[in-house]
XYZ file of C-alpha atoms in Angstrom:
658
model
C 15.845 -10.046 -9.639
C 18.933 -10.459 -11.816
C 19.500 -13.951 -13.232
C 22.949 -14.939 -14.500
C 22.465 -17.001 -17.648
C 25.937 -17.537 -19.046
C 29.558 -16.589 -18.488
C 32.255 -15.842 -21.035
C 35.894 -14.940 -20.836
C 35.082 -11.408 -22.005
C 32.262 -10.838 -19.582
C 28.930 -12.034 -18.283
C 25.569 -11.868 -20.065
C 22.678 -11.087 -17.770
C 18.966 -11.450 -18.418
C 16.660 -8.944 -16.754
C 12.872 -8.534 -16.843
C 11.377 -7.655 -20.244
C 11.117 -3.926 -19.430
C 14.909 -3.700 -19.248
C 17.678 -4.163 -21.785
C 20.018 -7.219 -21.862
C 23.647 -6.140 -22.058
C 27.135 -7.654 -21.904
C 29.482 -6.141 -19.333
C 33.191 -6.722 -18.719
C 32.504 -7.032 -14.984
C 29.266 -7.330 -13.062
C 28.559 -6.033 -9.553
C 25.294 -7.496 -8.292
C 23.502 -4.865 -6.194
C 20.191 -5.166 -4.429
C 17.107 -4.532 -6.503
C 16.078 -1.831 -4.051
C 19.295 0.154 -4.509
C 19.315 -0.216 -8.294
C 15.707 0.808 -8.897
C 15.764 3.617 -6.337
C 18.788 5.172 -8.020
C 17.802 4.730 -11.658
C 14.043 5.281 -11.451
C 12.760 8.310 -13.348
C 9.829 8.597 -10.921
C 9.920 8.674 -7.088
C 10.282 5.095 -5.910
C 10.792 3.442 -2.519
C 11.003 -0.232 -1.621
C 11.068 -2.231 1.609
C 12.043 -5.893 1.335
C 11.640 -8.805 3.755
C 15.181 -8.303 5.088
C 14.557 -4.692 6.050
C 11.124 -5.569 7.465
C 12.823 -7.820 10.001
C 15.858 -5.669 10.698
C 13.988 -2.369 11.149
C 11.411 -3.737 13.605
C 8.424 -3.280 11.277
C 5.302 -4.878 12.774
C 2.645 -4.744 10.015
C 2.037 -3.336 6.528
C 0.722 -0.037 7.873
C 3.884 0.338 9.976
C 5.978 -0.309 6.858
C 4.149 2.417 4.953
C 4.588 4.890 7.809
C 8.337 4.547 7.231
C 7.989 5.842 3.645
C 7.977 9.556 2.753
C 4.830 11.267 1.505
C 2.473 8.656 2.981
C -0.539 9.555 5.118
C -2.239 6.634 6.828
C -5.801 6.503 8.119
C -5.832 4.228 11.168
C -8.756 3.748 13.563
C -6.598 2.027 16.163
C -6.183 -1.508 17.380
C -5.202 -4.721 15.636
C -7.123 -5.187 12.415
C -8.640 -1.700 12.432
C -9.339 -0.123 9.052
C -6.072 1.119 7.506
C -5.901 2.970 4.186
C -3.014 4.818 2.557
C -2.861 8.203 0.847
C 0.208 9.464 -1.022
C 1.228 13.120 -1.335
C -2.100 14.502 -0.154
C -4.184 13.035 -2.978
C -6.424 10.666 -0.985
C -6.504 6.888 -0.728
C -8.760 6.574 -3.790
C -5.839 7.868 -5.882
C -3.534 5.047 -4.749
C -3.822 1.736 -6.548
C -2.698 -1.384 -4.690
C -1.193 -4.110 -6.871
C -0.942 -7.511 -5.188
C 1.309 -10.037 -6.916
C 1.013 -8.249 -10.240
C -2.765 -7.693 -10.267
C -4.535 -4.573 -9.017
C -6.897 -4.924 -6.068
C -10.258 -3.226 -6.391
C -13.115 -1.905 -4.306
C -15.685 -0.220 -6.506
C -17.803 0.658 -3.459
C -15.329 2.825 -1.536
C -12.259 2.959 -3.788
C -10.124 2.292 -0.699
C -8.084 -0.832 -0.085
C -7.930 -1.926 3.563
C -4.291 -2.939 4.049
C -5.014 -4.756 7.313
C -6.346 -7.635 5.186
C -2.857 -8.634 4.057
C -0.247 -10.289 6.236
C 3.209 -8.778 6.562
C 4.534 -12.270 7.375
C 3.941 -13.268 3.751
C 5.386 -10.133 2.130
C 8.527 -10.356 0.023
C 8.636 -6.658 -0.988
C 6.565 -3.489 -0.648
C 7.158 -0.881 -3.365
C 5.682 2.591 -3.646
C 5.659 4.744 -6.782
C 4.621 8.378 -6.421
C 3.477 8.998 -9.966
C 3.932 6.230 -12.504
C 5.890 3.020 -12.344
C 9.190 3.067 -14.207
C 8.228 -0.227 -15.882
C 6.194 -0.074 -19.067
C 5.310 -3.769 -19.378
C 2.261 -3.739 -17.103
C -1.560 -3.581 -17.220
C -3.198 -0.274 -18.098
C -5.016 -0.183 -14.740
C -1.679 0.069 -12.915
C -1.139 3.411 -14.688
C -4.656 4.713 -13.976
C -3.875 6.124 -10.520
C -1.803 8.991 -9.187
C 0.388 6.568 -7.207
C 0.844 2.815 -6.954
C 1.622 0.477 -4.074
C 3.017 -2.907 -5.140
C 2.924 -5.816 -2.684
C 4.815 -8.951 -3.670
C 4.321 -12.107 -1.608
C 6.168 -15.414 -1.276
C 4.236 -17.212 -4.006
C 7.190 -19.122 -5.482
C 9.729 -21.147 -3.456
C 13.032 -19.358 -3.079
C 14.988 -22.530 -3.839
C 15.033 -24.281 -7.207
C 15.291 -27.651 -5.506
C 12.343 -30.029 -5.415
C 11.748 -29.782 -1.691
C 9.167 -28.689 0.847
C 9.506 -25.451 2.793
C 7.387 -24.764 5.858
C 7.031 -21.749 8.116
C 4.957 -21.895 11.289
C 4.602 -18.850 13.507
C 2.738 -17.764 16.613
C 2.437 -14.170 17.773
C 0.800 -13.065 21.027
C 0.442 -9.600 22.473
C -1.305 -7.154 24.735
C -5.069 -6.567 24.794
C -5.976 -10.172 24.016
C -4.015 -10.393 20.764
C -2.954 -13.677 19.226
C -2.048 -14.408 15.627
C -1.073 -17.877 14.338
C 0.374 -17.974 10.818
C 1.551 -20.799 8.558
C 3.053 -20.912 5.075
C 4.179 -23.810 2.914
C 5.748 -24.147 -0.508
C 6.518 -27.214 -2.562
C 8.424 -27.403 -5.812
C 7.695 -30.385 -8.078
C 10.750 -30.475 -10.290
C 11.559 -27.387 -12.315
C 8.126 -27.051 -13.917
C 5.533 -26.685 -11.158
C 5.444 -25.171 -7.677
C 2.649 -24.798 -5.147
C 2.441 -22.510 -2.132
C -0.141 -21.384 0.365
C -0.553 -19.501 3.603
C -3.202 -18.965 6.238
C -3.507 -16.847 9.350
C -5.991 -16.061 12.081
C -6.091 -12.834 14.112
C -8.017 -12.364 17.335
C -7.898 -9.272 19.498
C -10.091 -7.771 22.200
C -8.595 -4.324 21.478
C -9.700 -3.186 24.950
C -6.746 -0.868 25.441
C -6.858 1.966 28.002
C -6.781 5.650 27.092
C -6.964 9.003 28.855
C -10.024 11.210 28.412
C -9.743 14.925 29.057
C -12.807 17.117 29.588
C -11.578 20.528 30.621
C -9.813 20.099 33.966
C -11.331 16.667 34.517
C -9.037 13.798 33.475
C -10.202 10.172 33.650
C -8.743 6.848 32.587
C -11.087 4.924 30.284
C -10.881 1.667 28.346
C -11.878 0.999 24.738
C -15.090 -1.017 24.554
C -16.901 -3.039 21.912
C -13.759 -3.454 19.810
C -13.268 -7.227 19.543
C -12.185 -8.695 16.232
C -11.836 -12.164 14.698
C -10.338 -12.342 11.214
C -8.723 -14.955 9.052
C -7.493 -15.178 5.523
C -5.936 -17.813 3.308
C -4.222 -17.971 -0.068
C -3.270 -20.731 -2.471
C -0.803 -20.144 -5.319
C 0.277 -22.274 -8.261
C 3.082 -21.537 -10.687
C 4.116 -23.228 -13.935
C 7.543 -22.339 -15.322
C 7.879 -23.432 -18.940
C 11.368 -21.994 -19.300
C 12.543 -19.305 -21.738
C 10.805 -16.641 -19.645
C 7.317 -18.196 -19.914
C 5.319 -18.567 -16.702
C 1.696 -19.245 -15.809
C 0.544 -18.427 -12.284
C -2.751 -18.559 -10.403
C -3.949 -17.327 -7.015
C -7.051 -17.966 -4.909
C -7.700 -15.675 -1.932
C -10.287 -15.700 0.887
C -10.807 -13.199 3.719
C -13.380 -13.136 6.525
C -13.479 -10.549 9.299
C -16.094 -10.142 12.014
C -15.495 -7.099 14.196
C -17.270 -4.796 16.577
C -16.967 -1.114 15.721
C -16.136 0.893 18.848
C -17.344 4.207 17.464
C -15.886 7.640 18.261
C -15.149 8.624 21.851
C -17.370 11.607 22.658
C -16.609 12.432 26.259
C -18.239 9.688 28.314
C -20.147 8.041 25.477
C -17.773 5.164 24.727
C -20.364 2.546 23.989
C -21.367 1.271 20.588
C -23.576 -1.478 19.187
C -22.158 -1.330 15.660
C -20.869 -4.480 13.997
C -19.239 -5.133 10.628
C -18.811 -8.469 8.861
C -16.652 -8.440 5.731
C -15.905 -11.232 3.289
C -13.756 -11.144 0.178
C -12.910 -13.758 -2.429
C -10.895 -13.405 -5.589
C -9.251 -15.713 -8.106
C -6.723 -14.578 -10.670
C -4.496 -16.043 -13.357
C -1.509 -14.520 -15.108
C 0.578 -15.595 -18.096
C 3.843 -13.917 -19.013
C 6.153 -15.059 -21.776
C 8.427 -14.180 -24.645
C 6.969 -14.793 -28.089
C 10.330 -14.093 -29.740
C 13.495 -12.100 -29.164
C 11.509 -8.927 -29.885
C 8.031 -9.619 -28.510
C 6.691 -10.528 -25.061
C 3.112 -10.882 -23.857
C 1.343 -10.499 -20.509
C -2.254 -11.665 -19.997
C -4.254 -11.506 -16.743
C -7.804 -12.416 -15.745
C -9.517 -11.984 -12.397
C -12.851 -12.339 -10.633
C -13.468 -10.483 -7.370
C -16.397 -10.784 -4.939
C -16.831 -8.858 -1.698
C -19.662 -8.638 0.812
C -20.110 -6.413 3.851
C -22.868 -6.432 6.456
C -23.150 -3.397 8.749
C -25.512 -3.506 11.723
C -26.272 -0.952 14.431
C -28.691 -1.501 17.292
C -30.210 1.840 18.181
C -33.677 3.055 19.098
C -33.537 5.782 16.450
C -34.021 3.167 13.701
C -37.389 1.630 12.801
C -37.533 -1.650 14.675
C -34.507 -0.599 16.732
C -31.909 -1.972 14.302
C -30.135 -0.890 11.130
C -29.046 -3.767 8.895
C -27.312 -2.771 5.657
C -25.772 -5.380 3.343
C -23.661 -4.677 0.272
C -22.264 -7.013 -2.374
C -19.851 -6.016 -5.114
C -18.495 -8.033 -8.013
C -15.824 -7.488 -10.617
C -14.764 -9.289 -13.770
C -11.417 -8.091 -15.096
C -9.147 -8.959 -18.028
C -6.026 -7.368 -19.446
C -3.381 -8.018 -22.096
C -0.059 -6.306 -22.764
C 2.321 -6.613 -25.704
C 5.962 -5.563 -25.364
C 8.044 -4.856 -28.483
C 11.811 -4.284 -28.421
C 12.783 -2.850 -31.832
C 16.349 -2.068 -30.697
C 18.617 -2.376 -27.678
C 17.743 1.193 -26.657
C 13.997 1.296 -27.226
C 11.048 -0.565 -25.697
C 7.407 -0.151 -26.735
C 4.270 -1.423 -25.015
C 0.545 -1.529 -25.722
C -1.858 -2.596 -22.962
C -5.646 -2.908 -22.905
C -7.878 -3.556 -19.864
C -11.571 -4.236 -19.513
C -13.480 -4.411 -16.231
C -17.112 -4.767 -15.214
C -18.178 -3.760 -11.689
C -21.546 -3.776 -9.973
C -22.928 -3.107 -6.502
C -26.136 -4.411 -4.928
C -27.561 -3.818 -1.466
C -30.705 -4.213 0.627
C -31.125 -0.473 1.283
C -34.315 1.237 0.195
C -32.420 3.637 -2.092
C -30.363 0.924 -3.830
C -30.393 1.370 -7.613
C -27.983 -1.484 -8.509
C -25.313 0.544 -10.349
C -22.752 -1.038 -12.643
C -19.812 0.245 -14.668
C -17.850 -0.831 -17.732
C -14.235 0.367 -17.862
C -11.986 0.225 -20.908
C -8.409 1.413 -20.429
C -5.679 1.496 -23.062
C -2.052 2.600 -22.819
C 0.759 3.157 -25.279
C 4.168 3.469 -23.646
C 7.761 3.925 -24.774
C 11.060 3.755 -22.906
C 14.325 4.933 -24.439
C 17.814 4.654 -22.948
C 20.997 6.084 -24.389
C 24.190 6.783 -22.500
C 23.329 8.331 -19.154
C 19.776 9.295 -20.173
C 16.574 7.299 -19.755
C 13.274 8.727 -20.989
C 9.771 7.284 -20.713
C 6.373 8.370 -21.988
C 2.925 6.878 -21.612
C -0.533 7.851 -22.869
C -3.608 6.386 -21.141
C -7.018 6.567 -22.788
C -9.872 5.808 -20.381
C -13.522 5.108 -21.175
C -16.067 4.657 -18.362
C -19.700 3.742 -19.013
C -22.018 4.071 -15.984
C -25.430 2.450 -15.793
C -27.963 1.545 -13.093
C -30.766 -1.014 -13.256
C -33.207 0.841 -10.984
C -32.410 4.544 -11.189
C -30.304 7.377 -12.563
C -26.628 6.606 -13.054
C -23.564 8.799 -12.948
C -22.168 10.410 -16.064
C -20.053 8.549 -18.589
C -16.503 9.772 -19.033
C -13.570 9.439 -21.380
C -10.198 11.120 -21.126
C -6.644 11.027 -22.507
C -4.035 11.152 -19.726
C -0.362 11.714 -20.615
C 2.776 10.961 -18.586
C 6.458 11.649 -19.243
C 9.601 11.132 -17.134
C 13.377 11.520 -17.444
C 16.358 10.184 -15.502
C 19.949 11.329 -16.083
C 23.184 10.128 -14.500
C 25.174 13.283 -13.825
C 28.633 11.702 -13.833
C 30.193 8.317 -14.499
C 32.385 8.642 -11.405
C 29.606 8.695 -8.798
C 26.094 7.241 -8.615
C 24.328 10.604 -8.843
C 21.060 10.805 -10.754
C 18.553 13.594 -11.370
C 14.988 12.921 -12.440
C 11.891 14.790 -13.523
C 8.370 13.648 -14.291
C 4.882 14.856 -15.122
C 1.634 12.922 -14.949
C -1.991 13.817 -15.585
C -4.682 11.470 -14.329
C -8.324 11.535 -13.277
C -10.659 9.321 -11.307
C -14.417 8.906 -11.326
C -16.412 9.048 -8.080
C -16.672 5.662 -6.418
C -20.055 3.967 -6.009
C -20.205 5.188 -2.411
C -19.447 8.744 -3.459
C -22.047 8.634 -6.206
C -24.829 6.458 -4.782
C -24.436 5.960 -1.016
C -27.704 6.386 0.891
C -28.057 10.018 2.071
C -24.350 10.757 1.436
C -23.586 10.059 -2.222
C -24.310 12.287 -5.202
C -24.317 11.449 -8.903
C -23.530 15.132 -9.521
C -20.020 14.911 -8.101
C -17.407 15.827 -10.684
C -14.428 13.562 -11.380
C -11.138 14.544 -9.796
C -8.335 15.558 -12.133
C -4.727 15.799 -11.001
C -1.539 17.176 -12.521
C 1.638 15.958 -10.834
C 5.054 17.550 -11.295
C 8.189 16.107 -9.699
C 11.909 16.845 -9.747
C 14.387 14.918 -7.644
C 17.887 13.635 -7.060
C 19.294 10.304 -5.846
C 22.825 9.586 -4.683
C 24.710 6.545 -3.466
C 28.227 6.639 -2.056
C 30.905 4.139 -2.869
C 31.579 1.496 -0.241
C 34.501 1.911 2.157
C 36.001 -0.551 4.615
C 33.689 0.660 7.399
C 30.848 2.060 5.302
C 28.801 -0.372 3.261
C 26.978 2.458 1.543
C 24.826 5.549 1.896
C 21.778 6.239 -0.274
C 20.054 9.627 -0.288
C 16.933 10.666 -2.210
C 15.203 14.034 -2.305
C 12.157 14.988 -4.389
C 10.180 18.189 -4.646
C 6.698 18.056 -6.102
C 3.696 20.127 -7.057
C 0.216 18.630 -7.418
C -2.772 20.482 -8.840
C -6.154 18.883 -8.099
C -9.415 20.034 -9.622
C -12.823 18.980 -8.301
C -11.220 17.213 -5.339
C -13.561 14.851 -3.496
C -12.853 14.588 0.217
C -14.326 11.822 2.362
C -14.778 12.999 5.951
C -15.399 10.052 8.342
C -18.579 9.992 10.402
C -17.639 6.550 11.726
C -15.665 3.581 10.398
C -18.253 2.727 7.753
C -20.155 5.914 6.929
C -18.521 8.848 5.164
C -19.851 12.212 4.029
C -18.699 13.492 0.635
C -17.804 17.017 -0.316
C -16.279 18.514 -3.465
C -13.613 21.132 -2.740
C -13.047 22.431 -6.230
C -9.291 23.087 -6.410
C -6.403 21.992 -4.215
C -2.677 22.676 -4.572
C -0.140 20.444 -2.858
C 3.477 21.581 -2.486
C 5.833 19.091 -0.908
C 9.277 17.642 -0.333
C 10.142 13.981 0.318
C 13.590 12.918 1.495
C 15.122 9.606 2.578
C 18.453 8.487 3.989
C 19.762 4.948 4.457
C 23.228 3.890 5.564
C 24.987 0.771 6.789
C 28.170 0.807 8.859
C 30.511 -2.119 9.521
C 31.505 -1.679 13.170
C 33.397 -4.931 13.774
C 33.391 -8.447 12.290
C 29.863 -9.719 12.902
C 28.591 -6.284 13.944
C 26.938 -3.637 11.780
C 24.708 -0.619 12.241
C 21.839 0.249 9.888
C 20.232 3.684 9.749
C 17.041 4.576 7.871
C 15.165 7.851 7.905
C 12.514 9.738 5.962
C 10.972 13.209 6.078
C 7.980 14.743 4.303
C 6.640 18.252 4.025
C 3.158 18.677 2.558
C 1.314 21.941 2.146
C -2.098 20.945 0.791
C -4.044 24.159 0.278
C -7.642 24.698 -0.783
C -7.566 27.044 -3.794
C -11.183 27.097 -4.951
C -12.038 30.766 -4.429
C -10.112 33.681 -2.942
C -13.327 34.921 -1.395
C -14.006 31.595 0.299
C -13.488 31.207 4.039
C -11.262 28.168 3.461
C -8.884 29.823 0.941
C -5.320 28.519 1.468
C -6.455 26.340 4.398
C -4.786 22.980 4.910
C -6.905 20.052 3.681
C -8.340 18.004 6.546
C -6.169 15.222 7.981
C -3.035 16.111 5.996
C -0.056 17.062 8.224
C 2.516 19.559 7.027
C 5.397 17.621 8.593
C 5.921 13.894 9.114
C 8.818 11.475 9.211
C 10.345 8.285 10.513
C 13.691 6.946 11.698
C 15.151 3.613 12.709
C 18.543 2.360 13.873
C 19.379 -1.351 13.962
C 22.357 -3.051 15.563
C 23.052 -6.416 13.949
C 25.234 -8.658 16.086
C 25.888 -12.356 16.832
C 23.746 -12.376 20.005
C 20.428 -10.581 19.474
C 19.582 -7.909 16.906
C 18.261 -4.668 18.393
C 16.136 -2.083 16.530
C 14.929 1.296 17.764
C 12.379 3.101 15.613
C 9.999 6.036 15.606
C 7.324 7.558 13.405
C 6.296 11.170 13.905
C 3.529 13.373 12.572
C 2.810 17.067 12.981
C -0.533 18.588 13.894
C -3.477 18.270 11.522
C -6.998 19.616 11.217
C -10.099 17.441 11.259
C -12.024 19.909 9.082
C -11.165 22.207 6.209
C -12.230 25.187 8.324
C -8.900 24.911 10.238
C -10.360 26.306 13.468
C -8.333 25.824 16.636
C -10.912 23.406 18.045
C -10.470 21.140 14.978
C -6.713 20.762 15.442
C -5.283 17.322 16.203
C -2.000 17.430 18.098
C 1.140 15.945 16.601
C 2.802 12.859 18.005
C 5.939 10.710 17.975
C 5.520 6.964 18.450
C 8.662 5.068 19.574
C 9.224 1.333 19.600
C 11.953 -1.227 20.227
C 12.498 -4.725 18.798
C 14.785 -7.495 20.034
C 15.213 -10.641 17.917
C 17.399 -13.749 17.808
C 17.651 -16.484 15.175
C 19.007 -19.980 15.833
C 20.045 -22.343 13.046
C 19.903 -26.146 13.391
C 21.109 -27.528 10.083
C 18.289 -27.001 7.608
C 15.924 -25.935 10.401
C 15.790 -22.516 12.035
C 13.921 -20.899 14.903
C 13.553 -17.203 15.577
C 12.196 -15.310 18.567
C 11.191 -11.658 18.513
C 9.949 -9.284 21.196
C 8.398 -5.883 20.364
C 7.455 -3.031 22.640
C 5.209 -0.597 20.780
C 4.617 3.036 21.749
C 7.220 2.579 24.455
C 6.612 6.004 26.048
C 2.839 5.395 26.212
C 2.053 8.431 24.088
C -1.675 8.954 23.568
C -2.564 10.284 20.150
C -5.200 10.094 17.440
C -4.819 9.648 13.702
C -8.577 10.001 13.161
C -10.372 12.348 15.552
C -11.945 10.682 18.626
C -10.419 7.303 17.763
C -7.547 6.989 20.275
C -4.612 4.817 19.269
C -3.264 2.140 21.643
C -0.706 3.190 24.244
C 2.218 1.060 25.336
C 1.844 -2.570 24.308
C 3.934 -5.657 23.588
C 4.114 -8.548 21.158
C 6.096 -11.772 21.249
C 6.689 -13.894 18.140
C 8.116 -17.380 17.711
C 8.872 -18.553 14.177
C 9.942 -21.999 12.957
C 11.280 -22.689 9.441
C 12.211 -25.894 7.697
């Protein structure tokens, strides 16, 4: 966000976040943060804000991510089903998720379930393939191959001391209903308080078609009911002069039946999963002087999962596994600005994680992590250069058995951005990043599936790209185009192949090479006063090849569940009566195993939807209605093998704001 601080006859001084440079300009054109960062970023960057979420007919966070290039989503179908994100073929464990400035964690699986977070409370979703272009951030945010930033409405949008309330009800097919409420209150200029809560219920008993040779039957998903709710409370103190203190408390509780894979006519399951998650975090950010700024964060995270399965194959006829993980985390960053062109940052993180369970093979592992980064950002003329070095130390221990190996590594990163000409907004960029990750606790210790002998994954990421934005015309508000080509080298890649929604088998592939291209296009056309047309599109090509041994049977095979081709498109007509959005996401065929046999191929799909919405304003109050038809052509497809996705469905939303 750009904040105007003062105006002079010669120009306007603007203050930007501490990782940018304050300048004085003769004239100032305020552009959207999305456009500015997408164009200038030295690493691949995409952002979706709350405005585009509404206008493009996006229905949840997973739908938003499907609109971004290079993203592969694991989705088991139905409302609230497990949803994890992988970027550029590197696996979900390589993608960190940063929620309101603090990284989320799951030491057990390394995967963040995005269905736990409500799109109705999202201000922006940002995705960096590689490193963030900001240097003033915790070291953990740089410790992954890619980063997903989710920013919520934690601070009231207005500076006035008033109360803001949003109440919403959403209902839909297959027994879906989802009430949501958010409030914010500003107490003068110093303190603000906000909170939100939602409940989601769904039977998820959607129909699907089952084919067994020439026999085709119509079945219905069973044992898939879900009840989930989550709540957040946020406090923010603004001391002025760029000094803020914020705090967040979060609670999540989900009780759901696991339907299991559809294996011909065996559609019944007795599996159940109960998940709870609590975390509390505080963050202080402020300027110590004109040259120094500090960022300090602390967090405690607790998560518990209880998996049960009633089956005669278990002793006593029931499997009951319970897992509890805890994390204590602290970080501090110091930003130094020695000149108008140079910024320097040092960040240090410490985290302690442990995992306990009631399984007979539980050894109560724990891990100390110490991460340190030194970063520099230099801008001169049309050139911006950034470099970062991350030094990681991991100490693994277990109270009741053998632990995984300790590890320490230096991981460098460098990126460049250059504006080709002053006449047009045309930028070229290039970046390189080396990073590694240790096996998660599941990968190392999980009963009958984990192995402490798994090697850490190491990745080298190379990227070169171009961004362009046209100048506005009377009928064209602007066109933005991005295109990036990349090469990823992965050594000792760990692939998690799903057995069901909670149990995974681990295998180490050795070497993988990923060649790819990501491209996006966005444009807005002014058709007539009060009427405009918005176009958004993305395309990705990913060739993720196993390169362990030329003599191996899987040499040059595509890695399981990674499509070569995928993309999305949406067109929105904004008008005075009712906004209309048409959208689609498409994915090419994939393989469910690294063997790439014909019988392991999953067919490609294209999922189309339509959204109709209308907003009414009554003074300071507003009401909005929205109707969505999802998968309008009733296409049956699977993202994970034998887990059919819902066919045609509908949702209706009523929202009230004051």
